């Protein structure tokens, strides 16, 4: 389960944290808070750069029964760098606030196992960083080194579920709470970064995830794909739609700008009318996105 936070991307040329600084920054946080943090990598990029993550928990490296696992990812589009900056700042903030005795942060650390992955597409970031300005083109560094849009590279499990529902296979022949990845997908052109993310998600029982992207100032929630074929925009709620709407609004309502009626529109959509949130399929359909 995943929600996507999209944030304005046009500042990335002003941000200067280089990829090779990520492990050093994580190491600083780990040394400050060794009892609640653990650094690990989930795999490598197409060019061989490690995909580093940090875990924040009172028992790092250990899954505790009844304790929810949460993940934040960023940088699936390598030139959208603000998300990675926010996650690097978040890990530092949580460490410092935990040490200072902030009760809210202590509760999160002690009752949740949190994983932060700041750079899903380090190769794309490297390409954008070398040029240093989005004036060279909005797409530079967006995709992986072998030309794949990682954010839209996941299996389309929605169609499989809906087809099974139409054939009345649920729940006797197929469960609706876990749709296995089809074999044909694994033989497709799947980015190594996507494979690493899928392995990570299968290994750790995450109950919720958030993905930070650049672009519009909005929180999108599942489903991302329209159920009606050939329709590009259509409300397509999950069975837990009320929960996702509440989660999305709980974020946007505490943001200084997302529900501000005077907020400047990035392109043509005025998301403030919807309290800074939208069902992904209502915005634009996307099969196989990171937000199912």
Short mmCIF file of N, CA, C and O in Angstrom, two decimals, residues 199-291:
data_model
loop_
_atom_site.label_atom_id
_atom_site.label_comp_id
_atom_site.label_asym_id
_atom_site.label_seq_id
_atom_site.Cartn_x
_atom_site.Cartn_y
_atom_site.Cartn_z
N UNK A 199 12.04 -7.02 -4.35
CA UNK A 199 12.64 -7.96 -3.39
C UNK A 199 12.59 -7.42 -1.97
O UNK A 199 12.28 -8.14 -1.02
N UNK A 200 12.86 -6.13 -1.84
CA UNK A 200 12.81 -5.45 -0.54
C UNK A 200 11.40 -5.49 0.04
O UNK A 200 11.20 -5.83 1.21
N UNK A 201 10.40 -5.19 -0.80
CA UNK A 201 9.01 -5.17 -0.35
C UNK A 201 8.53 -6.57 0.03
O UNK A 201 7.75 -6.75 0.97
N UNK A 202 9.00 -7.59 -0.72
CA UNK A 202 8.62 -8.97 -0.41
C UNK A 202 9.29 -9.47 0.87
O UNK A 202 8.74 -10.30 1.59
N UNK A 203 10.46 -8.95 1.16
CA UNK A 203 11.23 -9.40 2.33
C UNK A 203 10.70 -8.81 3.63
O UNK A 203 10.65 -9.49 4.66
N UNK A 204 10.29 -7.55 3.57
CA UNK A 204 9.84 -6.85 4.78
C UNK A 204 8.33 -6.62 4.68
O UNK A 204 7.85 -6.08 3.69
N UNK A 205 7.56 -7.01 5.69
CA UNK A 205 6.09 -6.89 5.63
C UNK A 205 5.59 -5.47 5.88
O UNK A 205 4.95 -5.17 6.89
N UNK A 206 5.88 -4.57 4.93
CA UNK A 206 5.42 -3.19 5.07
C UNK A 206 3.89 -3.13 5.06
O UNK A 206 3.24 -3.81 4.28
N UNK A 207 3.33 -2.32 5.93
CA UNK A 207 1.88 -2.11 5.94
C UNK A 207 1.49 -0.83 5.21
O UNK A 207 0.33 -0.66 4.81
N UNK A 208 2.46 0.07 5.02
CA UNK A 208 2.17 1.33 4.35
C UNK A 208 3.47 1.94 3.86
O UNK A 208 4.54 1.71 4.43
N UNK A 209 3.38 2.70 2.78
CA UNK A 209 4.55 3.37 2.25
C UNK A 209 4.20 4.73 1.70
O UNK A 209 3.07 4.98 1.28
N UNK A 210 5.16 5.61 1.67
CA UNK A 210 5.01 6.91 1.06
C UNK A 210 6.14 7.13 0.07
O UNK A 210 7.28 6.76 0.34
N UNK A 211 5.83 7.69 -1.08
CA UNK A 211 6.84 7.93 -2.12
C UNK A 211 6.83 9.41 -2.47
O UNK A 211 5.80 9.96 -2.82
N UNK A 212 7.99 10.06 -2.36
CA UNK A 212 8.10 11.48 -2.64
C UNK A 212 8.59 11.69 -4.06
O UNK A 212 9.62 11.14 -4.46
N UNK A 213 7.85 12.50 -4.82
CA UNK A 213 8.21 12.83 -6.19
C UNK A 213 8.20 14.34 -6.40
O UNK A 213 7.66 15.08 -5.57
N UNK A 214 8.78 14.78 -7.49
CA UNK A 214 8.73 16.19 -7.84
C UNK A 214 7.57 16.45 -8.78
O UNK A 214 7.11 15.56 -9.49
N UNK A 215 7.08 17.67 -8.80
CA UNK A 215 5.99 18.02 -9.70
C UNK A 215 4.89 18.78 -9.00
O UNK A 215 5.15 19.78 -8.34
N UNK A 216 3.67 18.31 -9.12
CA UNK A 216 2.53 18.98 -8.50
C UNK A 216 2.58 18.86 -6.98
O UNK A 216 3.14 17.91 -6.43
N UNK A 217 1.97 19.82 -6.30
CA UNK A 217 1.90 19.81 -4.85
C UNK A 217 0.62 19.10 -4.44
O UNK A 217 -0.43 19.73 -4.26
N UNK A 218 0.68 17.78 -4.28
CA UNK A 218 -0.52 16.99 -4.04
C UNK A 218 -0.15 15.64 -3.46
O UNK A 218 0.96 15.14 -3.66
N UNK A 219 -1.08 15.05 -2.71
CA UNK A 219 -0.95 13.67 -2.25
C UNK A 219 -1.89 12.81 -3.08
O UNK A 219 -3.09 13.08 -3.13
N UNK A 220 -1.35 11.81 -3.77
CA UNK A 220 -2.21 10.89 -4.51
C UNK A 220 -2.32 9.58 -3.75
O UNK A 220 -1.39 9.18 -3.05
N UNK A 221 -3.47 8.93 -3.88
CA UNK A 221 -3.68 7.67 -3.18
C UNK A 221 -4.30 6.66 -4.14
O UNK A 221 -4.91 7.03 -5.15
N UNK A 222 -4.16 5.36 -3.87
CA UNK A 222 -4.60 4.31 -4.81
C UNK A 222 -6.12 4.31 -5.02
O UNK A 222 -6.85 4.76 -4.15
N UNK A 223 -6.49 3.74 -6.16
CA UNK A 223 -5.67 3.15 -7.22
C UNK A 223 -5.15 4.22 -8.17
O UNK A 223 -5.78 5.25 -8.34
N UNK A 224 -4.05 3.89 -8.86
CA UNK A 224 -3.50 4.79 -9.86
C UNK A 224 -4.05 4.49 -11.26
O UNK A 224 -3.96 5.33 -12.14
N UNK A 225 -4.60 3.30 -11.45
CA UNK A 225 -5.10 2.91 -12.77
C UNK A 225 -6.62 2.88 -12.78
O UNK A 225 -7.25 2.40 -11.84
N UNK A 226 -7.20 3.40 -13.88
CA UNK A 226 -8.66 3.37 -14.02
C UNK A 226 -9.13 1.95 -14.30
O UNK A 226 -8.47 1.19 -15.01
N UNK A 227 -10.28 1.61 -13.75
CA UNK A 227 -10.81 0.26 -13.94
C UNK A 227 -11.42 0.09 -15.34
O UNK A 227 -11.34 -0.98 -15.93
N UNK A 228 -12.02 1.14 -15.86
CA UNK A 228 -12.63 1.08 -17.19
C UNK A 228 -11.54 1.20 -18.25
O UNK A 228 -10.75 2.15 -18.23
N UNK A 229 -11.49 0.26 -19.17
CA UNK A 229 -10.49 0.28 -20.23
C UNK A 229 -10.70 1.46 -21.17
O UNK A 229 -11.82 1.81 -21.51
N UNK A 230 -9.59 2.08 -21.56
CA UNK A 230 -9.65 3.20 -22.49
C UNK A 230 -10.00 4.53 -21.88
O UNK A 230 -10.06 5.54 -22.57
N UNK A 231 -10.23 4.55 -20.56
CA UNK A 231 -10.58 5.79 -19.86
C UNK A 231 -9.32 6.32 -19.17
O UNK A 231 -8.67 5.59 -18.42
N UNK A 232 -8.98 7.57 -19.43
CA UNK A 232 -7.75 8.12 -18.87
C UNK A 232 -7.93 8.74 -17.49
O UNK A 232 -6.97 8.88 -16.74
N UNK A 233 -9.16 9.10 -17.15
CA UNK A 233 -9.42 9.67 -15.83
C UNK A 233 -10.74 9.12 -15.31
O UNK A 233 -11.78 9.26 -15.97
N UNK A 234 -10.68 8.53 -14.13
CA UNK A 234 -11.90 7.96 -13.55
C UNK A 234 -11.64 7.63 -12.08
O UNK A 234 -10.64 6.98 -11.78
N UNK A 235 -12.48 8.08 -11.17
CA UNK A 235 -12.29 7.69 -9.76
C UNK A 235 -12.28 6.17 -9.63
O UNK A 235 -13.21 5.50 -10.07
N UNK A 236 -11.20 5.65 -9.07
CA UNK A 236 -11.06 4.20 -8.92
C UNK A 236 -10.60 3.91 -7.50
O UNK A 236 -9.40 3.76 -7.24
N UNK A 237 -11.53 3.85 -6.56
CA UNK A 237 -11.16 3.68 -5.16
C UNK A 237 -10.81 2.24 -4.81
O UNK A 237 -11.27 1.30 -5.48
N UNK A 238 -10.02 2.06 -3.79
CA UNK A 238 -9.76 0.75 -3.23
C UNK A 238 -10.88 0.41 -2.24
O UNK A 238 -11.65 1.29 -1.85
N UNK A 239 -10.99 -0.84 -1.81
CA UNK A 239 -11.97 -1.17 -0.76
C UNK A 239 -11.74 -0.39 0.53
O UNK A 239 -12.67 -0.20 1.32
N UNK A 240 -10.49 0.09 0.73
CA UNK A 240 -10.15 0.86 1.93
C UNK A 240 -10.05 2.35 1.62
O UNK A 240 -9.24 3.06 2.22
N UNK A 241 -10.87 2.82 0.70
CA UNK A 241 -10.75 4.20 0.22
C UNK A 241 -10.83 5.23 1.34
O UNK A 241 -10.08 6.21 1.34
N UNK A 242 -11.70 5.01 2.31
CA UNK A 242 -11.85 6.00 3.39
C UNK A 242 -10.58 6.13 4.22
O UNK A 242 -10.25 7.22 4.68
N UNK A 243 -9.85 5.02 4.34
CA UNK A 243 -8.58 5.07 5.09
C UNK A 243 -7.55 5.86 4.32
O UNK A 243 -6.84 6.71 4.87
N UNK A 244 -7.44 5.60 3.01
CA UNK A 244 -6.46 6.31 2.19
C UNK A 244 -6.77 7.79 2.12
O UNK A 244 -5.87 8.64 2.12
N UNK A 245 -8.06 8.13 2.02
CA UNK A 245 -8.43 9.54 1.99
C UNK A 245 -8.05 10.23 3.30
O UNK A 245 -7.57 11.37 3.30
N UNK A 246 -8.26 9.53 4.40
CA UNK A 246 -7.90 10.11 5.70
C UNK A 246 -6.39 10.29 5.82
O UNK A 246 -5.91 11.32 6.28
N UNK A 247 -5.63 9.29 5.37
CA UNK A 247 -4.18 9.38 5.42
C UNK A 247 -3.67 10.54 4.57
O UNK A 247 -2.80 11.31 4.99
N UNK A 248 -4.24 10.66 3.36
CA UNK A 248 -3.81 11.73 2.46
C UNK A 248 -4.15 13.10 3.06
O UNK A 248 -3.32 14.02 3.05
N UNK A 249 -5.35 13.23 3.60
CA UNK A 249 -5.76 14.52 4.16
C UNK A 249 -4.98 14.85 5.44
O UNK A 249 -4.68 16.02 5.70
N UNK A 250 -4.63 13.83 6.21
CA UNK A 250 -3.87 14.08 7.45
C UNK A 250 -2.51 14.69 7.13
O UNK A 250 -1.95 15.43 7.93
N UNK A 251 -1.99 14.37 5.93
CA UNK A 251 -0.73 14.97 5.50
C UNK A 251 -0.96 16.38 4.96
O UNK A 251 -0.34 17.35 5.41
N UNK A 252 -1.87 16.49 3.99
CA UNK A 252 -2.06 17.78 3.31
C UNK A 252 -2.58 18.86 4.26
O UNK A 252 -2.22 20.04 4.13
N UNK A 253 -3.40 18.47 5.21
CA UNK A 253 -4.01 19.45 6.11
C UNK A 253 -3.02 20.05 7.10
O UNK A 253 -3.27 21.11 7.68
N UNK A 254 -1.89 19.38 7.31
CA UNK A 254 -0.88 19.91 8.21
C UNK A 254 0.29 20.54 7.45
O UNK A 254 1.27 20.96 8.06
N UNK A 255 0.15 20.64 6.13
CA UNK A 255 1.16 21.28 5.28
C UNK A 255 0.79 22.76 5.12
O UNK A 255 -0.39 23.10 5.00
N UNK A 256 1.77 23.61 5.10
CA UNK A 256 1.49 25.05 5.05
C UNK A 256 0.82 25.50 3.76
O UNK A 256 0.09 26.49 3.74
N UNK A 257 1.09 24.79 2.66
CA UNK A 257 0.65 25.29 1.36
C UNK A 257 -0.38 24.41 0.65
O UNK A 257 -1.09 24.89 -0.23
N UNK A 258 -0.48 23.14 0.97
CA UNK A 258 -1.25 22.21 0.15
C UNK A 258 -2.75 22.49 0.13
O UNK A 258 -3.42 22.18 -0.85
N UNK A 259 -3.27 23.04 1.19
CA UNK A 259 -4.70 23.36 1.22
C UNK A 259 -4.96 24.86 1.12
O UNK A 259 -6.08 25.32 1.33
N UNK A 260 -3.92 25.61 0.77
CA UNK A 260 -4.04 27.06 0.63
C UNK A 260 -4.70 27.39 -0.71
O UNK A 260 -4.16 27.07 -1.78
N UNK A 261 -5.85 28.01 -0.66
CA UNK A 261 -6.60 28.33 -1.88
C UNK A 261 -5.85 29.29 -2.80
O UNK A 261 -6.10 29.33 -4.01
N UNK A 262 -4.92 30.05 -2.23
CA UNK A 262 -4.15 31.00 -3.04
C UNK A 262 -2.86 30.39 -3.59
O UNK A 262 -2.07 31.07 -4.24
N UNK A 263 -2.64 29.10 -3.33
CA UNK A 263 -1.45 28.41 -3.82
C UNK A 263 -1.40 28.46 -5.35
O UNK A 263 -2.38 28.15 -6.02
N UNK A 264 -0.25 28.87 -5.90
CA UNK A 264 -0.10 28.95 -7.34
C UNK A 264 -0.15 27.56 -7.96
O UNK A 264 0.51 26.64 -7.49
N UNK A 265 -0.92 27.39 -9.01
CA UNK A 265 -1.04 26.10 -9.69
C UNK A 265 0.24 25.83 -10.47
O UNK A 265 0.76 26.71 -11.16
N UNK A 266 0.76 24.58 -10.37
CA UNK A 266 2.00 24.23 -11.06
C UNK A 266 1.77 24.11 -12.56
O UNK A 266 2.49 24.69 -13.35
N UNK A 267 0.77 23.36 -12.95
CA UNK A 267 0.43 23.23 -14.37
C UNK A 267 -1.00 23.76 -14.58
O UNK A 267 -1.20 24.95 -14.71
N UNK A 268 -1.98 22.88 -14.62
CA UNK A 268 -3.37 23.34 -14.82
C UNK A 268 -4.30 22.86 -13.73
O UNK A 268 -5.44 23.31 -13.66
N UNK A 269 -3.83 21.95 -12.89
CA UNK A 269 -4.70 21.36 -11.87
C UNK A 269 -4.67 22.18 -10.58
O UNK A 269 -3.61 22.52 -10.07
N UNK A 270 -5.85 22.47 -10.05
CA UNK A 270 -5.96 23.19 -8.78
C UNK A 270 -6.35 22.18 -7.71
O UNK A 270 -7.54 21.96 -7.42
N UNK A 271 -5.36 21.55 -7.10
CA UNK A 271 -5.62 20.50 -6.13
C UNK A 271 -6.10 21.03 -4.78
O UNK A 271 -6.59 20.27 -3.95
N UNK A 272 -5.94 22.34 -4.57
CA UNK A 272 -6.43 22.92 -3.31
C UNK A 272 -7.93 22.74 -3.17
O UNK A 272 -8.46 22.68 -2.06
N UNK A 273 -8.63 22.63 -4.31
CA UNK A 273 -10.08 22.42 -4.26
C UNK A 273 -10.43 21.08 -3.65
O UNK A 273 -11.54 20.89 -3.14
N UNK A 274 -9.49 20.14 -3.72
CA UNK A 274 -9.69 18.80 -3.15
C UNK A 274 -8.86 18.61 -1.89
O UNK A 274 -8.47 17.50 -1.56
N UNK A 275 -8.56 19.73 -1.22
CA UNK A 275 -7.75 19.69 0.01
C UNK A 275 -6.36 19.14 -0.23
O UNK A 275 -5.76 18.52 0.65
N UNK A 276 -5.83 19.33 -1.44
CA UNK A 276 -4.46 18.91 -1.73
C UNK A 276 -4.30 17.42 -1.91
O UNK A 276 -3.17 16.92 -1.84
N UNK A 277 -5.38 16.70 -2.16
CA UNK A 277 -5.32 15.25 -2.35
C UNK A 277 -6.12 14.86 -3.59
O UNK A 277 -6.99 15.61 -4.03
N UNK A 278 -5.82 13.68 -4.13
CA UNK A 278 -6.61 13.17 -5.25
C UNK A 278 -6.38 11.67 -5.41
O UNK A 278 -5.28 11.17 -5.15
N UNK A 279 -7.42 10.98 -5.80
CA UNK A 279 -7.28 9.58 -6.19
C UNK A 279 -6.43 9.54 -7.46
O UNK A 279 -6.71 10.28 -8.42
N UNK A 280 -5.41 8.70 -7.49
CA UNK A 280 -4.48 8.69 -8.61
C UNK A 280 -5.14 8.52 -9.97
O UNK A 280 -4.80 9.22 -10.94
N UNK A 281 -6.09 7.61 -10.07
CA UNK A 281 -6.77 7.36 -11.33
C UNK A 281 -7.66 8.52 -11.74
O UNK A 281 -7.96 8.70 -12.92
N UNK A 282 -8.11 9.32 -10.79
CA UNK A 282 -8.91 10.51 -11.12
C UNK A 282 -8.06 11.57 -11.79
O UNK A 282 -8.57 12.44 -12.51
N UNK A 283 -6.76 11.52 -11.53
CA UNK A 283 -5.83 12.50 -12.09
C UNK A 283 -5.39 12.05 -13.48
O UNK A 283 -5.62 12.70 -14.47
N UNK A 284 -4.73 10.90 -13.54
CA UNK A 284 -4.36 10.29 -14.82
C UNK A 284 -4.03 8.83 -14.57
O UNK A 284 -3.37 8.49 -13.58
N UNK A 285 -4.48 7.96 -15.44
CA UNK A 285 -4.28 6.54 -15.25
C UNK A 285 -2.83 6.15 -15.47
O UNK A 285 -2.15 6.70 -16.34
N UNK A 286 -2.33 5.24 -14.66
CA UNK A 286 -0.96 4.78 -14.76
C UNK A 286 -0.88 3.32 -14.34
O UNK A 286 -0.97 2.99 -13.17
N UNK A 287 -0.73 2.45 -15.34
CA UNK A 287 -0.62 1.01 -15.05
C UNK A 287 0.79 0.69 -14.57
O UNK A 287 1.77 1.20 -15.09
N UNK A 288 0.88 -0.14 -13.54
CA UNK A 288 2.18 -0.56 -13.04
C UNK A 288 2.97 0.51 -12.36
O UNK A 288 4.20 0.54 -12.40
N UNK A 289 2.28 1.44 -11.70
CA UNK A 289 2.99 2.50 -10.99
C UNK A 289 3.39 2.02 -9.61
O UNK A 289 2.93 0.98 -9.13
N UNK A 290 4.24 2.80 -8.97
CA UNK A 290 4.68 2.46 -7.61
C UNK A 290 3.54 2.62 -6.62
O UNK A 290 3.57 2.07 -5.53
N UNK A 291 2.51 3.39 -7.01
CA UNK A 291 1.30 3.52 -6.20
C UNK A 291 0.21 2.72 -6.92
O UNK A 291 -0.33 3.19 -7.91
#
